[in-house]
mmCIF file of C-alpha atoms in Angstrom:
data_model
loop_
_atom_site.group_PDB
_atom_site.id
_atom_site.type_symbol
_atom_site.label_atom_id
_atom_site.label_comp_id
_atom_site.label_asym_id
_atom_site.label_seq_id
_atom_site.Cartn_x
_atom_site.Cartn_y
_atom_site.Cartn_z
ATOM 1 C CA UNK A 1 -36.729 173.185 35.050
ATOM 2 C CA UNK A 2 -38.098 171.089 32.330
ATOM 3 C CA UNK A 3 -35.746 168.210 32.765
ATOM 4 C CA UNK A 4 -36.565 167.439 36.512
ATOM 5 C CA UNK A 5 -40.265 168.312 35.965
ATOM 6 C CA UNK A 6 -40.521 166.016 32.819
ATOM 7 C CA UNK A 7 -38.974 163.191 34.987
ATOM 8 C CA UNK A 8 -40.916 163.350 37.577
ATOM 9 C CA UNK A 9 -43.984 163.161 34.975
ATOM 10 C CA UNK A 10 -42.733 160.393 32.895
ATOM 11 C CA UNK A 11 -43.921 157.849 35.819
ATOM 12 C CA UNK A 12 -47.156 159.143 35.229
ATOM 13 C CA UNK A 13 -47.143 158.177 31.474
ATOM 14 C CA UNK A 14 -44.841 154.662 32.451
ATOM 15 C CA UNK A 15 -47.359 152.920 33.986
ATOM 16 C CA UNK A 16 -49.990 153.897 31.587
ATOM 17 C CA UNK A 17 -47.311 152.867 28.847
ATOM 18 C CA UNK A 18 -46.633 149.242 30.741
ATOM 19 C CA UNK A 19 -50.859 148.523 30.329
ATOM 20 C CA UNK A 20 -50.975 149.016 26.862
ATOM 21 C CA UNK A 21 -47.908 148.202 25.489
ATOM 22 C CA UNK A 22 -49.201 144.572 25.165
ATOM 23 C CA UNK A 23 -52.001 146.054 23.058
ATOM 24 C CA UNK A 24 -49.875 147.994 21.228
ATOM 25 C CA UNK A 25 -48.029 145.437 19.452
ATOM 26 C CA UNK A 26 -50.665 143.807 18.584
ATOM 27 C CA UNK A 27 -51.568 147.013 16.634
ATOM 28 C CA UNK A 28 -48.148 146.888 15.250
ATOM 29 C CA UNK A 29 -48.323 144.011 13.748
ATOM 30 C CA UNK A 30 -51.562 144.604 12.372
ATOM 31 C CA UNK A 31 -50.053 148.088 10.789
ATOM 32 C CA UNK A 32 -47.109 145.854 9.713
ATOM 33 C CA UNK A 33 -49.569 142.967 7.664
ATOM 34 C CA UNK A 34 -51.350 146.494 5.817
ATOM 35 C CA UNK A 35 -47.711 147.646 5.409
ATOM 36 C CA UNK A 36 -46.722 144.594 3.542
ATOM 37 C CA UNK A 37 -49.386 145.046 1.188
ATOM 38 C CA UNK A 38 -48.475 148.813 0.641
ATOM 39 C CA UNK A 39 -45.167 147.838 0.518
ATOM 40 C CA UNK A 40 -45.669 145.504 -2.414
ATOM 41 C CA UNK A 41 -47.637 148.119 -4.756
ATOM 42 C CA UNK A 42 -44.782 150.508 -3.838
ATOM 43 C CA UNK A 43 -41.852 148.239 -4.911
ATOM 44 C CA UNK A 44 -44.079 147.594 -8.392
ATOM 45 C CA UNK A 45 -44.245 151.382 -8.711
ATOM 46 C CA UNK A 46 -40.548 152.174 -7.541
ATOM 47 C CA UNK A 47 -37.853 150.455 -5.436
ATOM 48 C CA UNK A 48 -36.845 154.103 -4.212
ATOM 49 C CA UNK A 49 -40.156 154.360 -2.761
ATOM 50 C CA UNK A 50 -40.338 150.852 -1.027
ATOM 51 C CA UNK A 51 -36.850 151.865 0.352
ATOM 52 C CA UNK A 52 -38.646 154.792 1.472
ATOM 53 C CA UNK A 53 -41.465 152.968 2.472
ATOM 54 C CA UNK A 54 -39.724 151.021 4.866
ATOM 55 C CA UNK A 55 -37.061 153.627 6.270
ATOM 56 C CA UNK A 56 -40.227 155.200 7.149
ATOM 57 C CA UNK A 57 -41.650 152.173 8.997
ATOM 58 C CA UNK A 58 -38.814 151.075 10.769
ATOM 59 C CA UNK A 59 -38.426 154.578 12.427
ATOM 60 C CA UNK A 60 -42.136 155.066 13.283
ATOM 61 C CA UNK A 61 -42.252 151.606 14.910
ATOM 62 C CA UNK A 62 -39.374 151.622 17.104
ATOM 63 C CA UNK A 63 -39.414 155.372 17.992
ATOM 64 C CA UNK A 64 -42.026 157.923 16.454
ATOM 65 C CA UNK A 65 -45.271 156.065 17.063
ATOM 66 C CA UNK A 66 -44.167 154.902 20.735
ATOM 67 C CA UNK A 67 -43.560 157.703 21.382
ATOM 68 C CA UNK A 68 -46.591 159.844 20.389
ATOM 69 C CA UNK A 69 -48.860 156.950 21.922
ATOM 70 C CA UNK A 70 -46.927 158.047 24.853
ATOM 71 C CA UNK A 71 -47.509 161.553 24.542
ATOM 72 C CA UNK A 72 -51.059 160.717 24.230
ATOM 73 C CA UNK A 73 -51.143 158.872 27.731
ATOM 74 C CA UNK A 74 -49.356 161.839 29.195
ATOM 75 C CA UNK A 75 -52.388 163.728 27.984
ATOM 76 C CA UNK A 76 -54.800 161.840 29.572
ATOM 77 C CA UNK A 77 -52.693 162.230 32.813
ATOM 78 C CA UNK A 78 -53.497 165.358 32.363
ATOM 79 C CA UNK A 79 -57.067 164.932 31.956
ATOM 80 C CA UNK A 80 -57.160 166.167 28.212
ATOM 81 C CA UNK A 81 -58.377 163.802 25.404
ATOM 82 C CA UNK A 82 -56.934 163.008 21.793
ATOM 83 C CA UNK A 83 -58.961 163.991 19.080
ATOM 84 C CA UNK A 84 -57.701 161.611 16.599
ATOM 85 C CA UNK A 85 -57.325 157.378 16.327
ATOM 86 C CA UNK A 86 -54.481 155.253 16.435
ATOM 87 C CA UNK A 87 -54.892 155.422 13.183
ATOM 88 C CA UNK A 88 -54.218 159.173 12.146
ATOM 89 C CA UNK A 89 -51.370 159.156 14.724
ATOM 90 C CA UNK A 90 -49.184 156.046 12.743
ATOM 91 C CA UNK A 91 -49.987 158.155 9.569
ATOM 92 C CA UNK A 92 -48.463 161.522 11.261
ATOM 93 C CA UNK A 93 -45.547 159.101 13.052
ATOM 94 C CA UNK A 94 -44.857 157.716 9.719
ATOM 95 C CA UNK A 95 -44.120 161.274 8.380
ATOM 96 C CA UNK A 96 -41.763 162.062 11.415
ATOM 97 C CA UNK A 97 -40.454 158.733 10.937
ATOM 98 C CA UNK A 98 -39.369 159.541 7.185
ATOM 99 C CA UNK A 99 -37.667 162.588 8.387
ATOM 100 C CA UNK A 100 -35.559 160.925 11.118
ATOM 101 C CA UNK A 101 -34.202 158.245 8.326
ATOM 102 C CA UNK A 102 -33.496 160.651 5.810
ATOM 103 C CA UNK A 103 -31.570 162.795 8.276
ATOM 104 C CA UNK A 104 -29.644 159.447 9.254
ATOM 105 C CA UNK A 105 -29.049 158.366 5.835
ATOM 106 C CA UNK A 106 -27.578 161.888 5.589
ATOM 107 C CA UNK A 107 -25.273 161.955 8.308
ATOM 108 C CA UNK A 108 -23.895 158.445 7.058
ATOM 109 C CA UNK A 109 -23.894 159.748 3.693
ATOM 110 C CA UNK A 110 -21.508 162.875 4.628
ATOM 111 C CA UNK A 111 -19.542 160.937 7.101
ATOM 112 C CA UNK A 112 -18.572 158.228 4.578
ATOM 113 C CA UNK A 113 -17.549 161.162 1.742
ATOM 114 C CA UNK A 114 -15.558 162.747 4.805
ATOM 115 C CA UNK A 115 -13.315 159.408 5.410
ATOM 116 C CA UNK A 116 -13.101 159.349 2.011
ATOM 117 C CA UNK A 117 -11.354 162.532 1.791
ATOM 118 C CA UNK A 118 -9.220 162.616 4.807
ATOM 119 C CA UNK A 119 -8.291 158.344 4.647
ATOM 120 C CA UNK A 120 -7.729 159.100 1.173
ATOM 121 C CA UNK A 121 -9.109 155.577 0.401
ATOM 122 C CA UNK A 122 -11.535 154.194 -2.373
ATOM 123 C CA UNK A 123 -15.648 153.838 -1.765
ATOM 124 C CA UNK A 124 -15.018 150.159 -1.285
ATOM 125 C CA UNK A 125 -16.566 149.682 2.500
ATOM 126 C CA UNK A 126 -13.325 147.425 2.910
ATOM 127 C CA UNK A 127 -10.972 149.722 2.432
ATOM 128 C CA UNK A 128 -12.740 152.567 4.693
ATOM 129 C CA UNK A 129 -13.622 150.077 7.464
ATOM 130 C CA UNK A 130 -9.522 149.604 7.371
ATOM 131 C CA UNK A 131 -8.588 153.039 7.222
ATOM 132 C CA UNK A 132 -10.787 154.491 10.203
ATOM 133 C CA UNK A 133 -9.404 154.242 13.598
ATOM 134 C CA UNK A 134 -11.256 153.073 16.463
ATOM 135 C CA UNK A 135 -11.326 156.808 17.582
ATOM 136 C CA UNK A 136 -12.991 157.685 14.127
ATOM 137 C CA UNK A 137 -15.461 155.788 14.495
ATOM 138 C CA UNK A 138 -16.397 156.728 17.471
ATOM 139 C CA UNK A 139 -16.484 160.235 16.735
ATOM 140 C CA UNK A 140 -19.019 159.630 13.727
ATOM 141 C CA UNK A 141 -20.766 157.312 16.224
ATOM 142 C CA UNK A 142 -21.039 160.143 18.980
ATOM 143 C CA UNK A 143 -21.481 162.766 16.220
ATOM 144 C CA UNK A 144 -24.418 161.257 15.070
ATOM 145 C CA UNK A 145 -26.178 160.419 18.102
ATOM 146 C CA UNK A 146 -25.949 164.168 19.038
ATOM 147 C CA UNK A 147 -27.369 165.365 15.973
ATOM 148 C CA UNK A 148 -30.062 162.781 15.487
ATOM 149 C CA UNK A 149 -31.024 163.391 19.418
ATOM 150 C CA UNK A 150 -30.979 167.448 18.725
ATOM 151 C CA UNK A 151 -33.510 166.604 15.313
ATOM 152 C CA UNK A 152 -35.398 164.269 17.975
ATOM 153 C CA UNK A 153 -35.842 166.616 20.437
ATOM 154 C CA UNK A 154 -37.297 169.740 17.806
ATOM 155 C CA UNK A 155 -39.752 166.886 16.793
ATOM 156 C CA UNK A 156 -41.205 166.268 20.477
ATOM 157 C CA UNK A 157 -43.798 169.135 20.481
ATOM 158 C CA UNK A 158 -45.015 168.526 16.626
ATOM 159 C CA UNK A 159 -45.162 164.787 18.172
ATOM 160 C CA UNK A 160 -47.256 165.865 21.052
ATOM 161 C CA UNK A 161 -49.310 167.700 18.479
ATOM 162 C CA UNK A 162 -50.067 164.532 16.841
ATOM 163 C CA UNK A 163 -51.284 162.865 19.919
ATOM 164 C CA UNK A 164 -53.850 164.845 21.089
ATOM 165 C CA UNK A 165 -54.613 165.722 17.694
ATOM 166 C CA UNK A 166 -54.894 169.758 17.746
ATOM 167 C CA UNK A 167 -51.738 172.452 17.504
ATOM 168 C CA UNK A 168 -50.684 175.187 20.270
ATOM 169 C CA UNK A 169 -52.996 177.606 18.445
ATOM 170 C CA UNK A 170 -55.742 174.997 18.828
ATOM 171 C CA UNK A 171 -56.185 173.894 15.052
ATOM 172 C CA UNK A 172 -56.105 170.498 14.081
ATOM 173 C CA UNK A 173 -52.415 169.033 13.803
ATOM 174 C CA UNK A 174 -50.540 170.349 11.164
ATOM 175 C CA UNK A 175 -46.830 168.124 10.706
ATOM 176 C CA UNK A 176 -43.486 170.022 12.046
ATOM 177 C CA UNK A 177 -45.737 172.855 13.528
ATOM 178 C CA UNK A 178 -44.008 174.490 16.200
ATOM 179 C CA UNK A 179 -40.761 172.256 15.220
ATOM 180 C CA UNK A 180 -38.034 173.949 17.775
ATOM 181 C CA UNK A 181 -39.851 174.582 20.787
ATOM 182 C CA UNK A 182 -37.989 174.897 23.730
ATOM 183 C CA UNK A 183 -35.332 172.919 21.653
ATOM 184 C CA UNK A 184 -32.247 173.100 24.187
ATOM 185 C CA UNK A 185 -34.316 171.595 27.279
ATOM 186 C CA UNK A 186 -35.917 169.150 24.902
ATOM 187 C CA UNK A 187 -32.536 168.048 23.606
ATOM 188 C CA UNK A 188 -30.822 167.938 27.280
ATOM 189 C CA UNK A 189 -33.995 165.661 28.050
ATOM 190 C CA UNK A 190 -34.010 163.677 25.335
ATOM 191 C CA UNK A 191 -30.078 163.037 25.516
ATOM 192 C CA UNK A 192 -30.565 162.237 29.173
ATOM 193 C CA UNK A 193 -33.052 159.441 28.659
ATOM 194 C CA UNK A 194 -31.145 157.858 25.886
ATOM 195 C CA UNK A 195 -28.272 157.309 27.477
ATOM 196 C CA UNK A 196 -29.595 156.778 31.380
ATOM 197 C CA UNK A 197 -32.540 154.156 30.334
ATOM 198 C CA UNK A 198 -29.589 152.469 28.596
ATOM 199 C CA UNK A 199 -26.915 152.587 31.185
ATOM 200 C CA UNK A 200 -29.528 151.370 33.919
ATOM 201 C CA UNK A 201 -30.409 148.226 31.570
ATOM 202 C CA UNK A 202 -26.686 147.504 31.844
ATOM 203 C CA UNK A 203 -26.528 148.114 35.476
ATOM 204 C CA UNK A 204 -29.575 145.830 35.624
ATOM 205 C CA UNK A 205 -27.910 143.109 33.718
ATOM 206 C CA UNK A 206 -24.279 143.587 35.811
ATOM 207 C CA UNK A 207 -25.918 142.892 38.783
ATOM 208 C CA UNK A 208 -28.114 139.889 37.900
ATOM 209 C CA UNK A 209 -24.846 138.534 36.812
ATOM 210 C CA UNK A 210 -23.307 138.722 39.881
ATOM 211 C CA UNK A 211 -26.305 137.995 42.157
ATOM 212 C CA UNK A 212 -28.657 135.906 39.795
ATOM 213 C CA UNK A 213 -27.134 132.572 40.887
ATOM 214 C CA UNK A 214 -28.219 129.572 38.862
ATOM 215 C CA UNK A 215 -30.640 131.347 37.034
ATOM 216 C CA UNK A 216 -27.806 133.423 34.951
ATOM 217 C CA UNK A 217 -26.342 129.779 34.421
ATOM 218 C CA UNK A 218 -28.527 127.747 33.718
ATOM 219 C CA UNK A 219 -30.508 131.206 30.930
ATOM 220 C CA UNK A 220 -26.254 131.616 29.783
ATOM 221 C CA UNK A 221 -26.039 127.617 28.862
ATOM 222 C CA UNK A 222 -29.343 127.564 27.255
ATOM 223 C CA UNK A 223 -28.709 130.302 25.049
ATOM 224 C CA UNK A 224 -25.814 129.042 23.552
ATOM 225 C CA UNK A 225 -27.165 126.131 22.830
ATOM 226 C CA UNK A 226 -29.928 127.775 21.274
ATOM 227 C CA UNK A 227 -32.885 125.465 23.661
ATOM 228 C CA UNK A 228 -34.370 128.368 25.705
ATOM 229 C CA UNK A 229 -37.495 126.077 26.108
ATOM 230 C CA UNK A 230 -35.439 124.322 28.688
ATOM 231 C CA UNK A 231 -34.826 127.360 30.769
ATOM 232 C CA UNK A 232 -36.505 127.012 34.293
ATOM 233 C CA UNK A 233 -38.248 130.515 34.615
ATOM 234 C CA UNK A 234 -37.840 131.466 38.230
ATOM 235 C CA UNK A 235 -38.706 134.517 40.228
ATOM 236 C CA UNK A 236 -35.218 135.847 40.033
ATOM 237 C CA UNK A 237 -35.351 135.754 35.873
ATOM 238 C CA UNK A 238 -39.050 137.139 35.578
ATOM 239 C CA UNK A 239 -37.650 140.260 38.263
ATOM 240 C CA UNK A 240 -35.303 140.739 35.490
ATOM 241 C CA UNK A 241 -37.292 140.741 32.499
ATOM 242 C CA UNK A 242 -40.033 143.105 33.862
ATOM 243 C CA UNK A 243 -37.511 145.740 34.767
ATOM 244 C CA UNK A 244 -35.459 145.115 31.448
ATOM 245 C CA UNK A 245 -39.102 145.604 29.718
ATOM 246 C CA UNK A 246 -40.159 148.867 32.002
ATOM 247 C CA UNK A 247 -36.794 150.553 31.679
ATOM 248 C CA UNK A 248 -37.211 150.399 27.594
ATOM 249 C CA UNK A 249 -40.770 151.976 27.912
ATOM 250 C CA UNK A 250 -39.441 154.653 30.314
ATOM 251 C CA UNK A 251 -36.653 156.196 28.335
ATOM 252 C CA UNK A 252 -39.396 156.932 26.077
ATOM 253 C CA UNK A 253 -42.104 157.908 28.551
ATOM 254 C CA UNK A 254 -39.620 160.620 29.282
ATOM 255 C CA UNK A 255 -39.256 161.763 26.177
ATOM 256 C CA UNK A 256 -43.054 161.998 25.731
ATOM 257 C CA UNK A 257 -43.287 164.121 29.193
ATOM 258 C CA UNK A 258 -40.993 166.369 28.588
ATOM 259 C CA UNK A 259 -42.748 167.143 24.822
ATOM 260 C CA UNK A 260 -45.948 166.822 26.490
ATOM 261 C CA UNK A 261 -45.199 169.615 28.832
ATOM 262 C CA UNK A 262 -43.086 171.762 26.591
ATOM 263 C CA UNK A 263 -46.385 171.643 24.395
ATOM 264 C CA UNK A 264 -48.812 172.517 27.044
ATOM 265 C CA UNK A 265 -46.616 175.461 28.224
ATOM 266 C CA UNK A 266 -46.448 176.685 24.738
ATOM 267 C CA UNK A 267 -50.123 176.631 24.073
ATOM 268 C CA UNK A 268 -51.172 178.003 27.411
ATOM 269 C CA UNK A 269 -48.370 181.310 26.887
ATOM 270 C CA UNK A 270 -50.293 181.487 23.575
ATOM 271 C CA UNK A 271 -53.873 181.759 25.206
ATOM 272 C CA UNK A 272 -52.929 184.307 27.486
ATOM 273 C CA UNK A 273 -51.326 186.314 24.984
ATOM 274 C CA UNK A 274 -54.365 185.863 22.976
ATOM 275 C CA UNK A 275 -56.700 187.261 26.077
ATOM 276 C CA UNK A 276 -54.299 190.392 26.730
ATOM 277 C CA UNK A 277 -54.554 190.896 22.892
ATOM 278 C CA UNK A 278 -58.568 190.882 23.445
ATOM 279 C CA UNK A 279 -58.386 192.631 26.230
ATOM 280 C CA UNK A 280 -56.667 195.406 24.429
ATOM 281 C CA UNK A 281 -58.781 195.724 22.033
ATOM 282 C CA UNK A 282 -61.764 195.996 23.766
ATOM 283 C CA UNK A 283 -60.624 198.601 25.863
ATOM 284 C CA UNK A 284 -59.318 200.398 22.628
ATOM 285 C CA UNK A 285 -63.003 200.386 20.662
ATOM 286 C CA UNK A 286 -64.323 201.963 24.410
ATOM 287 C CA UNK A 287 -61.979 204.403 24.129
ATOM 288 C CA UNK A 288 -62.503 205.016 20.153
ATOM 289 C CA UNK A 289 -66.276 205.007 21.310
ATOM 290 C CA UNK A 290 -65.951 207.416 23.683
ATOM 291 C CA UNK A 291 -63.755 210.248 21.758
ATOM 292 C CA UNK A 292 -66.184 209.771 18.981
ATOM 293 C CA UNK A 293 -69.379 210.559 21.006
ATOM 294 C CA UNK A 294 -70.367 214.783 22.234
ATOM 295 C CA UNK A 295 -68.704 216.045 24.943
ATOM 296 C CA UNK A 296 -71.408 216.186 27.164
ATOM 297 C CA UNK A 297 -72.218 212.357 26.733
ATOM 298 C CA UNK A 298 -68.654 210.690 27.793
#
C-alpha cells in the first residue's frame, strides 16, 4: 500500500531534508532578493501581475519548492540523479505554486458568494463575518482543506517530475504531466501528513508544558514581555525545538515519498509496457518475414 510504503520512505528523505534545509533558506532568500526586483518591474507593468507574482511566491516557498527539493532527495535515496538545478526546479515550483493560489482564491471566492446567498447579507466582510456560524465556518474551513489537499495530491507526481528533471516517458519535464496519478492514495497520503505532522507538533508542545519545568516558565514570561534574549536555552528547550523543526520537514518528506514512489511505479509500468510492445513487434516482422519468403525456405 502506498501510504505505509511512502511512510516508511519519508525517513529516508527526512534526514536528507534536516542537512540541507539550513542551505536551503539561504537559497530562499536569495530567490526572494531576485524576486523583489521582478516584483518591482511587474507592479510597473500591472498590479494584477505583482498580485500574481507574489501568490505565486508565497505558495512555492512554503510548499511547492520544499517539497520538490524533497522529492529530489528521495531520488537520490534511490540512487537516481536530477537532471536540472535548483534553479529550473523554483521556476517549475513557481508554476505549481500559481495553480495552488488560484485554486484557493477560488474556493474563497465561491464560498464568500455562497454566504452571501444563503446569510442573505451584503459583501461587507462585517456583515458576513456576523452572519456565519461557528459551524459555517468550519465547514468552508474543512471544505477547503479537502479540496486544496485532493489538487495537492494530483500535483505530487508532476512535482516529482520536476525534481529529477525528466517525465514517466523519460522526456524532459513537461508541467502537470501525468497530473492524477494514483490520485486517491496520493490524496489519503497527503491528508494523512497534514494533519498527523500537525497534531504531533501539538502533542509535542502539550507535553513540554507539562514536563518542561522552568524552562516553559521562564520561555512563557519572556515572550510576553517580548525579551527572548533573556531566555536561558537549556537542553530541555533545544529537545524541543529540534523536534518542533524535524516534525515540519517530515510532513513534507512524506508527501515527497509518496509522489516519489507513485512516479517511479508509473514510469517503470510504462517501460515494461514499452518492452512487451517491442517485443511484439519483433516477433510480428519474423513472422511477416517468414510468410513472405518460398515455402521451402521457412
Amino acid at each position: 500500500m502506498l501510504v505505509a510504503r511512502s511512510f516508511l520512505f519519508s525517513f529516508s528523505i527526512l534526514w536528507r531534508l534536516c542537512l540541507v534545509a539550513p542551505f536551503l533558506l539561504i537559497l530562499l532568500a536569495f530567490f526572494g532578493i531576485v524576486g523583489l526586483f521582478v516584483l518591482t518591474i511587474a507592479a510597473a507593468v500591472s498590479p494584477l501581475l505583482a498580485i500574481l507574482c507574489v501568490a505565486a511566491a508565497s505558495f512555492a516557498i512554503s510548499s511547492s519548492f520544499p517539497i520538490i527539493v524533497a522529492s529530489r532527495l528521495g531520488f537520490q535515496a534511490r540512487g537516481e540523479q536530477s537532471s536540472y538545478g535548483y534553479g529550473r526546479m523554483f521556476m517549475y515550483s513557481l508554476i505549481y505554486g500559481l495553480v495552488e493560489a488560484f485554486i484557493l482564491v477560488l474556493i474563497i471566492g465561491i464560498a464568500i458568494v455562497v454566504g452571501v446567498v444563503v446569510t442573505g447579507s451584503g459583501f461587507s466582510m462585517a456583515q458576513l463575518e456576523t452572519s456565519l456560524t461557528g459551524a459555517t465556518e468550519l465547514y468552508v474551513s474543512g471544505g477547503t482543506f479537502v479540496i486544496v489537499g485532493f489538487i495537492r495530491a494530483g500535483m505530487l507526481v508532476p512535482m516529482a517530475g520536476a525534481a529529477i528533471g525528466r517525465d514517466g516517458n523519460n522526456q524532459p519535464h513537461t508541467p502537470f504531466y501525468d497530473f492524477g496519478t494514483r490520485w486517491r492514495s496520493l490524496w489519503m497520503t497527503n491528508m494523512l501528513a497534514m494533519i498527523v505532522g500537525p497534531l504531533a507538533i501539538v502533542a509535542l508542545a502539550i507535553v513540554w508544558v507539562q514536563y518542561g519545568g522552568s524552562a516553559v516558565d521562564d520561555f512563557a514570561a519572556a515572550y510576553e514581555s517580548d525579551n527572548l534574549s533573556g531566555v536561558d536555552i537549556g537542553w530541555e528547550l533545544i529537545i524541543f525545538f529540534v523536534a518542533v523543526y524535524a516534525l515540519s520537514l517530515w510532513t513534507i518528506s512524506w508527501q515527497a515519498a509518496a509522489g516519489v514512489l507513485a512516479y517511479m511505479e508509473k514510469r517503470d509500468a510504462q517501460h515494461i509496457e514499452e518492452v512487451v510492445h517491442s517485443d511484439d513487434d519483433r516477433a510480428a516482422a519474423q513472422n511477416l518475414w517468414k510468410d513472405r519468403m518460398p515455402p521451402g525456405r521457412r
